[in-house]
PDB file of C-alpha atoms in Angstrom:
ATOM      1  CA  UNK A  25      97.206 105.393  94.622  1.00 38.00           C
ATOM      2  CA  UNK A  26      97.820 108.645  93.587  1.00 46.00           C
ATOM      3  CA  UNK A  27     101.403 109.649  93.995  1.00 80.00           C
ATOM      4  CA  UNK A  28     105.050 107.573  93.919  1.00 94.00           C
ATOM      5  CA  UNK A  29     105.029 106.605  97.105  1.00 98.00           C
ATOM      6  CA  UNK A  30     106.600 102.943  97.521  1.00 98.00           C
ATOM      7  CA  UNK A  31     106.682  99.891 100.147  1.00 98.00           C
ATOM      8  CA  UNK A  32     109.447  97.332  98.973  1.00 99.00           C
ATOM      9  CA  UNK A  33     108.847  94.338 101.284  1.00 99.00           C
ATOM     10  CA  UNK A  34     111.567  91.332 100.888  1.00 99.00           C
ATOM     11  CA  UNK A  35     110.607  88.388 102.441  1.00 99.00           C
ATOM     12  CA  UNK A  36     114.248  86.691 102.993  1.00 98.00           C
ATOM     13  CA  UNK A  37     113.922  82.629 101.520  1.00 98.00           C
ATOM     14  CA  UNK A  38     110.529  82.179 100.209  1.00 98.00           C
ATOM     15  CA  UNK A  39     110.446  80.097  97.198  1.00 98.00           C
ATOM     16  CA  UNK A  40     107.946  80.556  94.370  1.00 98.00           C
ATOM     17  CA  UNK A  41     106.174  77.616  95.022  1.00 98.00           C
ATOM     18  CA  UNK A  42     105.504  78.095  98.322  1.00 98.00           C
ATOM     19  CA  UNK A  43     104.552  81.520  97.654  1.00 98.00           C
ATOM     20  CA  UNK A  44     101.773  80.717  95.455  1.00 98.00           C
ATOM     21  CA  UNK A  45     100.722  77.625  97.579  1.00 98.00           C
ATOM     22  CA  UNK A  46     100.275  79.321 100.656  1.00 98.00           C
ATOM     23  CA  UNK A  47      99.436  82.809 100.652  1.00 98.00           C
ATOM     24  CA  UNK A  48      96.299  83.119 100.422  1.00 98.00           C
ATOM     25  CA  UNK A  49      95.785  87.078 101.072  1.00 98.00           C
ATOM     26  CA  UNK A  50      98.175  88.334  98.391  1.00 98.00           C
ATOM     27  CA  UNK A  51      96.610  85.828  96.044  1.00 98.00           C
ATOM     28  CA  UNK A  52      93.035  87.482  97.119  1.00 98.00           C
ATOM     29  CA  UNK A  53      94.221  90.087  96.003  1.00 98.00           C
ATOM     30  CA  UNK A  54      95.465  89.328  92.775  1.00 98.00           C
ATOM     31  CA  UNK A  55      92.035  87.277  91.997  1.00 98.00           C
ATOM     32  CA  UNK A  56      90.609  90.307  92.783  1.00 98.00           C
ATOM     33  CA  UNK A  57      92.565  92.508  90.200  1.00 97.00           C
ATOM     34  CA  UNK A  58      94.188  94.578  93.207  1.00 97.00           C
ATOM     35  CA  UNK A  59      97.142  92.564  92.161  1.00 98.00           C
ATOM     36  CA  UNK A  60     100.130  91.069  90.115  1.00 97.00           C
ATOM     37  CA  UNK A  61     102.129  88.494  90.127  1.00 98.00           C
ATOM     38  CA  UNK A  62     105.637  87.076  88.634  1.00 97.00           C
ATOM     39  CA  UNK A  63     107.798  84.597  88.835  1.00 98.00           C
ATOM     40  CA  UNK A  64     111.674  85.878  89.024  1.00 98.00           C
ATOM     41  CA  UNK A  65     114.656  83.737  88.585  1.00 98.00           C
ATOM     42  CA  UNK A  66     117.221  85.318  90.919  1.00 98.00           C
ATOM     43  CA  UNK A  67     120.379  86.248  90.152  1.00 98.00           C
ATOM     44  CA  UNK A  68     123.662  83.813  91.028  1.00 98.00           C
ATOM     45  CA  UNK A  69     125.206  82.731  93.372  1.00 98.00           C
ATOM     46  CA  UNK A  70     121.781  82.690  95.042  1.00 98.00           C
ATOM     47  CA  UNK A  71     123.198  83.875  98.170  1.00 98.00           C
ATOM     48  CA  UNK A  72     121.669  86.617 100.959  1.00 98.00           C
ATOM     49  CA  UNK A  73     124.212  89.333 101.013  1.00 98.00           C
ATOM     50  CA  UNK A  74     124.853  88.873  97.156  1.00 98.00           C
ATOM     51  CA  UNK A  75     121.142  89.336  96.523  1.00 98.00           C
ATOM     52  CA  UNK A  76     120.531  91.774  98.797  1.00 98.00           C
ATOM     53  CA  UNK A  77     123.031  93.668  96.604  1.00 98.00           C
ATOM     54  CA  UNK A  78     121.241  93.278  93.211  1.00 98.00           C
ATOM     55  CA  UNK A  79     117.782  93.742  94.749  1.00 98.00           C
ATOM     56  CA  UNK A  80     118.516  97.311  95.644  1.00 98.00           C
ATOM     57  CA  UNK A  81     121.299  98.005  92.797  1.00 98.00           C
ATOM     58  CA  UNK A  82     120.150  96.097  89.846  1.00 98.00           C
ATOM     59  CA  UNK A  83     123.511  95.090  88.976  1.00 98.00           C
ATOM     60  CA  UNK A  84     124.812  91.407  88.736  1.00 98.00           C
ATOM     61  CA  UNK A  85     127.604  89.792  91.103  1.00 98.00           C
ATOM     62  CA  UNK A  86     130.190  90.577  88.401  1.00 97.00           C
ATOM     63  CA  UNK A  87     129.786  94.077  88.329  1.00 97.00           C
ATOM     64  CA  UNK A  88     129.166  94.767  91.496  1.00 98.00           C
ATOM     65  CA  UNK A  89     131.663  92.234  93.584  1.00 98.00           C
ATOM     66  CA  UNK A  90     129.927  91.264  96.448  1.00 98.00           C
ATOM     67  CA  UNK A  91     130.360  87.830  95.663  1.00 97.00           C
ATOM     68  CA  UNK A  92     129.181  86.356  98.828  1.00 97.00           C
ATOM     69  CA  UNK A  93     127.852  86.425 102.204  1.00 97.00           C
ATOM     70  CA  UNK A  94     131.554  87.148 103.887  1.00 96.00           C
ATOM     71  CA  UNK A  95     132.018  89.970 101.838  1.00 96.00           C
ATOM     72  CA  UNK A  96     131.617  92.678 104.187  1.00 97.00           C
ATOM     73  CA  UNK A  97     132.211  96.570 102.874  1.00 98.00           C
ATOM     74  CA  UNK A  98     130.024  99.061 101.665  1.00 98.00           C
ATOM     75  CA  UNK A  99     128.199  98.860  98.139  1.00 98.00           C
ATOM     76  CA  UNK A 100     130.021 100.639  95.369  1.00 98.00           C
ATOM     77  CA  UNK A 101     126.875 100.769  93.697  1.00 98.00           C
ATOM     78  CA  UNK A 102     124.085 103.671  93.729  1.00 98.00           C
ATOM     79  CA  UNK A 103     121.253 101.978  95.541  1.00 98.00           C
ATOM     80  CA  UNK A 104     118.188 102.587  95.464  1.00 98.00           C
ATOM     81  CA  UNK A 105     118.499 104.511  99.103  1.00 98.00           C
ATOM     82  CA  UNK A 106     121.102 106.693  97.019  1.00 98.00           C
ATOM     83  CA  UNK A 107     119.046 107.278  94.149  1.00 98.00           C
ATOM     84  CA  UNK A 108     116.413 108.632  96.302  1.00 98.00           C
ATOM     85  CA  UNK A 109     117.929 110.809  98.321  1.00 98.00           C
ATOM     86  CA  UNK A 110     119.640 112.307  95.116  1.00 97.00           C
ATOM     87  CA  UNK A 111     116.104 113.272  93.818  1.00 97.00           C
ATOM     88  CA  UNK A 112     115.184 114.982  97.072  1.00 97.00           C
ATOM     89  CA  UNK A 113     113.116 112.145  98.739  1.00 98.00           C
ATOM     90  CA  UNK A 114     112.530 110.237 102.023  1.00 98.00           C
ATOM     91  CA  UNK A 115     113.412 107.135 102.590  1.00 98.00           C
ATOM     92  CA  UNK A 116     113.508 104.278 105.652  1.00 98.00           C
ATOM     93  CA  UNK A 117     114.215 100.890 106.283  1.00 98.00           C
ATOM     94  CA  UNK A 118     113.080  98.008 108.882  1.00 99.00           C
ATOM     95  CA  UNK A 119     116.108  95.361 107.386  1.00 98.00           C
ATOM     96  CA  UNK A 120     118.593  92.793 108.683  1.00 98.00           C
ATOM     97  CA  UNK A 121     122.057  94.294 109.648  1.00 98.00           C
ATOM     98  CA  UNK A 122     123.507  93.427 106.648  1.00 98.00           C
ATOM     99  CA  UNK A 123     121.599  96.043 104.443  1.00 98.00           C
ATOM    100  CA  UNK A 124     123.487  98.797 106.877  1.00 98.00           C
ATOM    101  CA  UNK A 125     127.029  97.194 105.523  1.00 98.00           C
ATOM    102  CA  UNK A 126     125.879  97.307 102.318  1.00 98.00           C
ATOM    103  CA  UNK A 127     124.866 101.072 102.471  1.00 98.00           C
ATOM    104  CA  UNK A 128     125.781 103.301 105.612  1.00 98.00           C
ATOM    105  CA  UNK A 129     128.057 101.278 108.142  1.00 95.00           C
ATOM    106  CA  UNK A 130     130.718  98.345 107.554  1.00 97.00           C
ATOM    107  CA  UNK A 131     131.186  96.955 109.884  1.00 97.00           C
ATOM    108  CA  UNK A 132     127.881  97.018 112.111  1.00 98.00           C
ATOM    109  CA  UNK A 133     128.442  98.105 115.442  1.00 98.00           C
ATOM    110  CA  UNK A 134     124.746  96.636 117.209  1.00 97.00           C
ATOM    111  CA  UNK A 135     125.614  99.079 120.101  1.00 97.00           C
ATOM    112  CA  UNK A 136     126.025 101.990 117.626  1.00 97.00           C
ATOM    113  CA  UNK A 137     124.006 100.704 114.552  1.00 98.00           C
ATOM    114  CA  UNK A 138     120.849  99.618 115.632  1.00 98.00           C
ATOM    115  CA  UNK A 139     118.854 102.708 115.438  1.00 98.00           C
ATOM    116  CA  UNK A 140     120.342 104.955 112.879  1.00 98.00           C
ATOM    117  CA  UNK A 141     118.370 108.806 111.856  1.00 97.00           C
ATOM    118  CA  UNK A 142     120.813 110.525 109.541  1.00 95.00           C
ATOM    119  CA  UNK A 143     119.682 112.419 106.596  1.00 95.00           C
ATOM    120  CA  UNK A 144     122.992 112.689 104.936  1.00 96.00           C
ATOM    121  CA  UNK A 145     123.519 109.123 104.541  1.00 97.00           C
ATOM    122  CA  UNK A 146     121.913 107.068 102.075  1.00 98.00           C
ATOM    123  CA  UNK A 147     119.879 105.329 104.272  1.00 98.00           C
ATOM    124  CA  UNK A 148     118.193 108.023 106.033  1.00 98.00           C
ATOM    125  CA  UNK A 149     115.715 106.615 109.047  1.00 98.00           C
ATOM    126  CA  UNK A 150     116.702 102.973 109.724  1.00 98.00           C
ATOM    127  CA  UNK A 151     116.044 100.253 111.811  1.00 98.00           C
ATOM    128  CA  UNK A 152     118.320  97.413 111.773  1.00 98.00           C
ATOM    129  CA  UNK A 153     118.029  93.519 113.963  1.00 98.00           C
ATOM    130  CA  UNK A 154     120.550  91.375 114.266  1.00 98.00           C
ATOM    131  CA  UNK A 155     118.867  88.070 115.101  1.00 97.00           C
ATOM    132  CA  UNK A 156     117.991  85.634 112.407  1.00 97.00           C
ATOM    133  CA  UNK A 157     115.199  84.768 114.561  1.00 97.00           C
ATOM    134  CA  UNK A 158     113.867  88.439 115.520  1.00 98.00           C
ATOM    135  CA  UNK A 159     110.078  88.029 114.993  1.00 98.00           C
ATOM    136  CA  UNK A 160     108.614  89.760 111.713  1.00 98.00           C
ATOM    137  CA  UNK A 161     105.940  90.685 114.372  1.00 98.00           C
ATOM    138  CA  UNK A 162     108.076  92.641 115.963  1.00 98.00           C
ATOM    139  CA  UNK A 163     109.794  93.963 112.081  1.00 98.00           C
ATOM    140  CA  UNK A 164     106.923  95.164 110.595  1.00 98.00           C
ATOM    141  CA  UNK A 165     105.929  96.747 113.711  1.00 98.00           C
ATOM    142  CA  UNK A 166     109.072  98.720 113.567  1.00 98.00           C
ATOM    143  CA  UNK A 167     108.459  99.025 109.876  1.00 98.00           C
ATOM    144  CA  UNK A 168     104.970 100.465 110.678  1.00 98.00           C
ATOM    145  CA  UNK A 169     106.841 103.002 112.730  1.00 98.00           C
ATOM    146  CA  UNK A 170     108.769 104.481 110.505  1.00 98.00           C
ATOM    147  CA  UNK A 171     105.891 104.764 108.047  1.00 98.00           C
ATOM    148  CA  UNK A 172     103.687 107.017 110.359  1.00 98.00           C
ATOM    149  CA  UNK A 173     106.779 108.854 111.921  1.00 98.00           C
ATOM    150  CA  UNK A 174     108.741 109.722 108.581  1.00 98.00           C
ATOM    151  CA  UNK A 175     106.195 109.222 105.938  1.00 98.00           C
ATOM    152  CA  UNK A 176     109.104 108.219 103.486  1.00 98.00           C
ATOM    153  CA  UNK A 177     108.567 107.915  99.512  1.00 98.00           C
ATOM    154  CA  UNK A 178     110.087 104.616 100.047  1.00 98.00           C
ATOM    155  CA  UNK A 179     110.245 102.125 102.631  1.00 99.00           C
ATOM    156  CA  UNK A 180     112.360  98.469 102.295  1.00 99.00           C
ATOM    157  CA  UNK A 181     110.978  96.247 104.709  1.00 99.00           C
ATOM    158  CA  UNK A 182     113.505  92.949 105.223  1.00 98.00           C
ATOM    159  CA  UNK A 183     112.021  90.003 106.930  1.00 98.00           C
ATOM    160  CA  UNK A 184     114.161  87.088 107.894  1.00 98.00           C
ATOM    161  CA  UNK A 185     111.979  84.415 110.118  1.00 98.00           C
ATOM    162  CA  UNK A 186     110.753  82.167 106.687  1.00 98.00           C
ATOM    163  CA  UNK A 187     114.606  82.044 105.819  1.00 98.00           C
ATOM    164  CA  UNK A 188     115.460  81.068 109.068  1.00 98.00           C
ATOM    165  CA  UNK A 189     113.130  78.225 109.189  1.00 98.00           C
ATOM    166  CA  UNK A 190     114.000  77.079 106.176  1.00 98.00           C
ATOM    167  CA  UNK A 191     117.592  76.612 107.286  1.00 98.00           C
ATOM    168  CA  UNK A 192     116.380  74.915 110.831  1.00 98.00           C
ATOM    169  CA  UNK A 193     114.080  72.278 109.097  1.00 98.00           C
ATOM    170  CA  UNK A 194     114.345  72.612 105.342  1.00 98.00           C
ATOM    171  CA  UNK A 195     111.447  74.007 102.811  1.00 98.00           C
ATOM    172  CA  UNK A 196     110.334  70.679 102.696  1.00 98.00           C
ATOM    173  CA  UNK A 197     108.407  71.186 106.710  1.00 98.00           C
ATOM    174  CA  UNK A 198     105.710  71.991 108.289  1.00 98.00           C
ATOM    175  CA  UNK A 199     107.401  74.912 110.216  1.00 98.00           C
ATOM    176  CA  UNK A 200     108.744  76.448 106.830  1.00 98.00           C
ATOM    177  CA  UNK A 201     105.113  76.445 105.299  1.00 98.00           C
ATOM    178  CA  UNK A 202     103.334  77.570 108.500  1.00 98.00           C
ATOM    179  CA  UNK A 203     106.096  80.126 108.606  1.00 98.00           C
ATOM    180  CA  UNK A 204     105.215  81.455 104.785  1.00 98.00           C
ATOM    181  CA  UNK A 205     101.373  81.506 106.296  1.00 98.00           C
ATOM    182  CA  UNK A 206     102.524  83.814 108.922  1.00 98.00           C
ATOM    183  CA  UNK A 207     104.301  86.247 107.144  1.00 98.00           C
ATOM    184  CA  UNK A 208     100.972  86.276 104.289  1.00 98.00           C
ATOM    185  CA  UNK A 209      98.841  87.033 107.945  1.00 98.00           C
ATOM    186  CA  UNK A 210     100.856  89.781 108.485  1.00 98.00           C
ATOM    187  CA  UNK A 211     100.947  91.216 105.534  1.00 98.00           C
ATOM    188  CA  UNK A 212      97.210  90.813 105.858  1.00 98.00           C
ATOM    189  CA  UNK A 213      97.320  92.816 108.508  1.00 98.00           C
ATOM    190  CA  UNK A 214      99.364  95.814 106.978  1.00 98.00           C
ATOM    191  CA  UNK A 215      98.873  96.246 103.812  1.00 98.00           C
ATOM    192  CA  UNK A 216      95.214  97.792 104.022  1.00 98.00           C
ATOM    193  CA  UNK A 217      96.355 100.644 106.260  1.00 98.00           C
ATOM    194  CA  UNK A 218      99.593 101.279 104.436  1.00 98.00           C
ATOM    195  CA  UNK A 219      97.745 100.943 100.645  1.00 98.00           C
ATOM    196  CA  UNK A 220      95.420 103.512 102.281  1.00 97.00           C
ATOM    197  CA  UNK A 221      97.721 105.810 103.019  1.00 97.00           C
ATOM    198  CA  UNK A 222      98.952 105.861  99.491  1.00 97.00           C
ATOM    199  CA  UNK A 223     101.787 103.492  98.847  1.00 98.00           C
ATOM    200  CA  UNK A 224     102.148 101.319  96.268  1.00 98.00           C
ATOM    201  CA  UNK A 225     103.972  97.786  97.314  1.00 98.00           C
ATOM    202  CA  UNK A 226     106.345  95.448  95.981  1.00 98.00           C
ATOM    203  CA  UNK A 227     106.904  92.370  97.899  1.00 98.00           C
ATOM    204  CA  UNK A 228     109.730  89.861  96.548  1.00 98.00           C
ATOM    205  CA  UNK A 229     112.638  87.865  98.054  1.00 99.00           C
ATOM    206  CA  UNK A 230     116.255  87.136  97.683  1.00 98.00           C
ATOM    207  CA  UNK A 231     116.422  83.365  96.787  1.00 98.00           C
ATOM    208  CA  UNK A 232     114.509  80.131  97.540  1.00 98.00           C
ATOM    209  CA  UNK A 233     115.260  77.456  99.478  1.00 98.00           C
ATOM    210  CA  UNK A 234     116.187  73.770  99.183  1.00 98.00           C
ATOM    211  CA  UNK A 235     114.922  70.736 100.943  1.00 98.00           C
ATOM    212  CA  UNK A 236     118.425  70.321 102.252  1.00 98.00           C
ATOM    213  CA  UNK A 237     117.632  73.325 104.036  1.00 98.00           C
ATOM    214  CA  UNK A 238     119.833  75.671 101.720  1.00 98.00           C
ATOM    215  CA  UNK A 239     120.013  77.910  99.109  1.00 98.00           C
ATOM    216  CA  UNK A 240     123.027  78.751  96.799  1.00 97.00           C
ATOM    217  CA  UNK A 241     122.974  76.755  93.892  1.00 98.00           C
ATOM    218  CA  UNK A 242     121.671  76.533  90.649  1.00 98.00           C
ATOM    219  CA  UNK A 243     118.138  74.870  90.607  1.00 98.00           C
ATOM    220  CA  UNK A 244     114.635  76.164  90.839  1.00 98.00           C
ATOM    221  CA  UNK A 245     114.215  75.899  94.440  1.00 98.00           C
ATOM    222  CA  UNK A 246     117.440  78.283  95.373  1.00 98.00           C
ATOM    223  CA  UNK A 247     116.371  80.852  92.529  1.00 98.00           C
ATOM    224  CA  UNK A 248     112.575  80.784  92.089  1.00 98.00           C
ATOM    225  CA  UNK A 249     110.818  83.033  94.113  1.00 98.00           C
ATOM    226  CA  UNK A 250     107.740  85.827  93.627  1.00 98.00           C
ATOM    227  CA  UNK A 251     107.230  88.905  92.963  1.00 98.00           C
ATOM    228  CA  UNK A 252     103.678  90.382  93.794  1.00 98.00           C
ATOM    229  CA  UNK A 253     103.202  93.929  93.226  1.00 98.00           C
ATOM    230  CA  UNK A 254      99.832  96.515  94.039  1.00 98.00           C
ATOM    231  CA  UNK A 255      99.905  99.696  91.697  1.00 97.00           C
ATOM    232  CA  UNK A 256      97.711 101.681  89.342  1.00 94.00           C
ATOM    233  CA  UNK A 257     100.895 101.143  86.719  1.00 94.00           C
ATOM    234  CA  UNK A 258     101.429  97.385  86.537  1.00 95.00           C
ATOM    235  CA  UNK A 259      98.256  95.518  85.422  1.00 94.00           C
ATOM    236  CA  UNK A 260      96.864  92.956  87.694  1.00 96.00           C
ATOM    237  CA  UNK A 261      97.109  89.299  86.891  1.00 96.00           C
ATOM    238  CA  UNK A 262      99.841  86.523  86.629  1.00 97.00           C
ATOM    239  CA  UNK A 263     102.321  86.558  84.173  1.00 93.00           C
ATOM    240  CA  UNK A 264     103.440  82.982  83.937  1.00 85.00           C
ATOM    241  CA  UNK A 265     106.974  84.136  82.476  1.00 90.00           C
ATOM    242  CA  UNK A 266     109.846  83.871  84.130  1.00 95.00           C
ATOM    243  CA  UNK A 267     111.444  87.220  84.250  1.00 97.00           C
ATOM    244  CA  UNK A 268     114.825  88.807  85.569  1.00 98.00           C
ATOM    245  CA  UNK A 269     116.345  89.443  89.066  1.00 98.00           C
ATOM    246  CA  UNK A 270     117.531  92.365  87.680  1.00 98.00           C
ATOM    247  CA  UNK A 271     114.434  94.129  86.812  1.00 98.00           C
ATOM    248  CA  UNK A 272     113.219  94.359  90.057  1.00 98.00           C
ATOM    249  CA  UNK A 273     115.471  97.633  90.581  1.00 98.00           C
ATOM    250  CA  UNK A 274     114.840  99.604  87.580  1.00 98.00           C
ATOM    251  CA  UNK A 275     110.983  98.626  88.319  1.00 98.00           C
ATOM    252  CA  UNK A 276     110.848 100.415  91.690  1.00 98.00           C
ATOM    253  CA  UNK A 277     112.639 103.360  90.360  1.00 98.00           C
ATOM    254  CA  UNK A 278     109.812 103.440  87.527  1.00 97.00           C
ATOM    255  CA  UNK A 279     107.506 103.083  90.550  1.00 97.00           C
ATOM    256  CA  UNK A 280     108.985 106.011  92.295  1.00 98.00           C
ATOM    257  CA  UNK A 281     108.889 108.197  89.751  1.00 97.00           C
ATOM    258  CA  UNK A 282     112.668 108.692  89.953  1.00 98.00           C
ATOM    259  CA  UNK A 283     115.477 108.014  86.925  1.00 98.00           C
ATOM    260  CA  UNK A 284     117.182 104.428  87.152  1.00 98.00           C
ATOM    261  CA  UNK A 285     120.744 104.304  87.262  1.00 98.00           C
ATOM    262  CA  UNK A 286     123.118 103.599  84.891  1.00 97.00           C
ATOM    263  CA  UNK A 287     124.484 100.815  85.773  1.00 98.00           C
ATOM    264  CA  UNK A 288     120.512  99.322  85.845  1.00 98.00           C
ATOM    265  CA  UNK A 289     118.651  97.195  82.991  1.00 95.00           C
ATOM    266  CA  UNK A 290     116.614  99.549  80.805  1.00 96.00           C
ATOM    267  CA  UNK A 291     112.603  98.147  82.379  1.00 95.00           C
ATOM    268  CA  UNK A 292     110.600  95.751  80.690  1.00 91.00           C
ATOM    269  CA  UNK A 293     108.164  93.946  83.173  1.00 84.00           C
ATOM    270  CA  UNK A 294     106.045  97.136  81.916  1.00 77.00           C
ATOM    271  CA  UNK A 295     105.949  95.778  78.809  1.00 68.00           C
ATOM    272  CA  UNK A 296     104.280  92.539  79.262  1.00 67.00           C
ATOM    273  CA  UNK A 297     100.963  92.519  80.287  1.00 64.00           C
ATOM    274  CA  UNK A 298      99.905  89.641  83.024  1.00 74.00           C
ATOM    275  CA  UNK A 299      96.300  87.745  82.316  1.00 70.00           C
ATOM    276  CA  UNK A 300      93.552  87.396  84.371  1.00 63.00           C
ATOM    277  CA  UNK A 301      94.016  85.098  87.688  1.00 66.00           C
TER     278      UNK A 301
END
């Protein structure tokens, strides 16, 4: 992987545990030192919207006031759509509606919305669902899309189906586990063609889930979850401590090539060097 290109994929809901349990591709990989992994504590409240927010922002609830899911308006943050676009590069998304609000339209019109190809906004080639239940078959498919049709420098892929099971029949079910299998066969499925075309990839989530079938709180199954990433510049291996939320933003932008914001953490994952699976 020769250049800055990036694939951020967020895989809504999956908890750490589960993560590590049950996917068994991403883990090939990382016993096969194609890989890292990491353990992040997320942010609080470990909410969607909230998270979604310091995923792409790197800035904490308090500074950036979208203190829950309700709180629809646009980000007052640079993202890391805005940062970008300010260095002259691409980028696309295959996300839940809610990224939109946070970033080019508040409030999302699905009529208007769904599709949205505008260069002067900070999301620039999007594709947005509206269904908690709209199949990451059919996501990463449009995901895949906008890969070979825009070739952007970085692409944020949101996937929604293992939180939605989790909320249906909590993380402690069959469906929630065979739902985290899925989403590692998919990703079995894409992430050879899109490594060989270059990209480096991140894939993380927002918060965990409880076996109440919830997420919100303060324990380690709400804020627990993974972060595997494939690149030349993070050595392979697990590194069994727990680090920040907010590093995961300043870490793409080191990724990309591009500056961090101000308002981001200065980057340490870099740092710390994981061991050998």
């Amino acid at each position: 992987m020769s250049n800055n290109k990036l694939a951020m994929i967020m895989l809504d809901g999956l908890r750490y545990d589960t993560a590590v349990s049950h996917m068994g591709y991403l883990h090939h990989l990382v016993e096969y030192g194609k890989a890292s992994r990491f353990r992040v504590q997320s942010e609080l409240p470990s909410l969607s919207r909230p998270l979604y927010e310091v995923l792409l922002t790197g800035t904490p609830v308090w500074t950036n006031g979208v203190t829950g899911n309700r709180t629809v308006r646009l980000s007052h943050q640079e993202s890391l759509f805005h940062l970008t676009r300010k260095q002259g590069l691409t980028n696309a998304t295959a996300s839940y509606y809610w990224v939109s609000e946070l970033y080019n339209e508040a409030p999302f019109d699905p009529l208007r919305d769904r599709i949205q190809q505008n260069t002067d906004k900070p999301i620039q080639h999007g594709i947005f669902y509206f269904e908690d239940h709209y199949p990451d078959t059919h996501l990463f498919a449009d995901a895949h899309y906008l890969l070979n049709t825009h070739g952007p420098d970085f692409l944020y892929v949101h996937s929604m189906n293992i939180d939605d099971d989790g909320h249906k029949y909590t993380a402690d079910s069959i469906q929630y586990r065979n739902r985290v299998l899925a989403a590692d066969a998919i990703l079995a499925t894409v992430l050879p063609v899109w490594m060989e075309k270059g990209y480096q990839i991140m894939i993380t989530a927002d918060h965990g889930m409880t076996a109440d079938g919830n997420h919100g709180g303060t324990t380690s199954a709400d804020r627990e979850v993974p972060l595997f990433i494939i690149s030349d510049r993070i050595a392979p291996g697990i590194l069994e401590e727990t680090i920040s939320q907010l590093q995961v933003a300043p870490l793409a932008c080191h990724l990309l090539g591009i500056p961090a914001s101000e308002a981001m953490q200065p980057l340490t994952v870099c740092d710390r060097s994981p061991a050998s699976p």
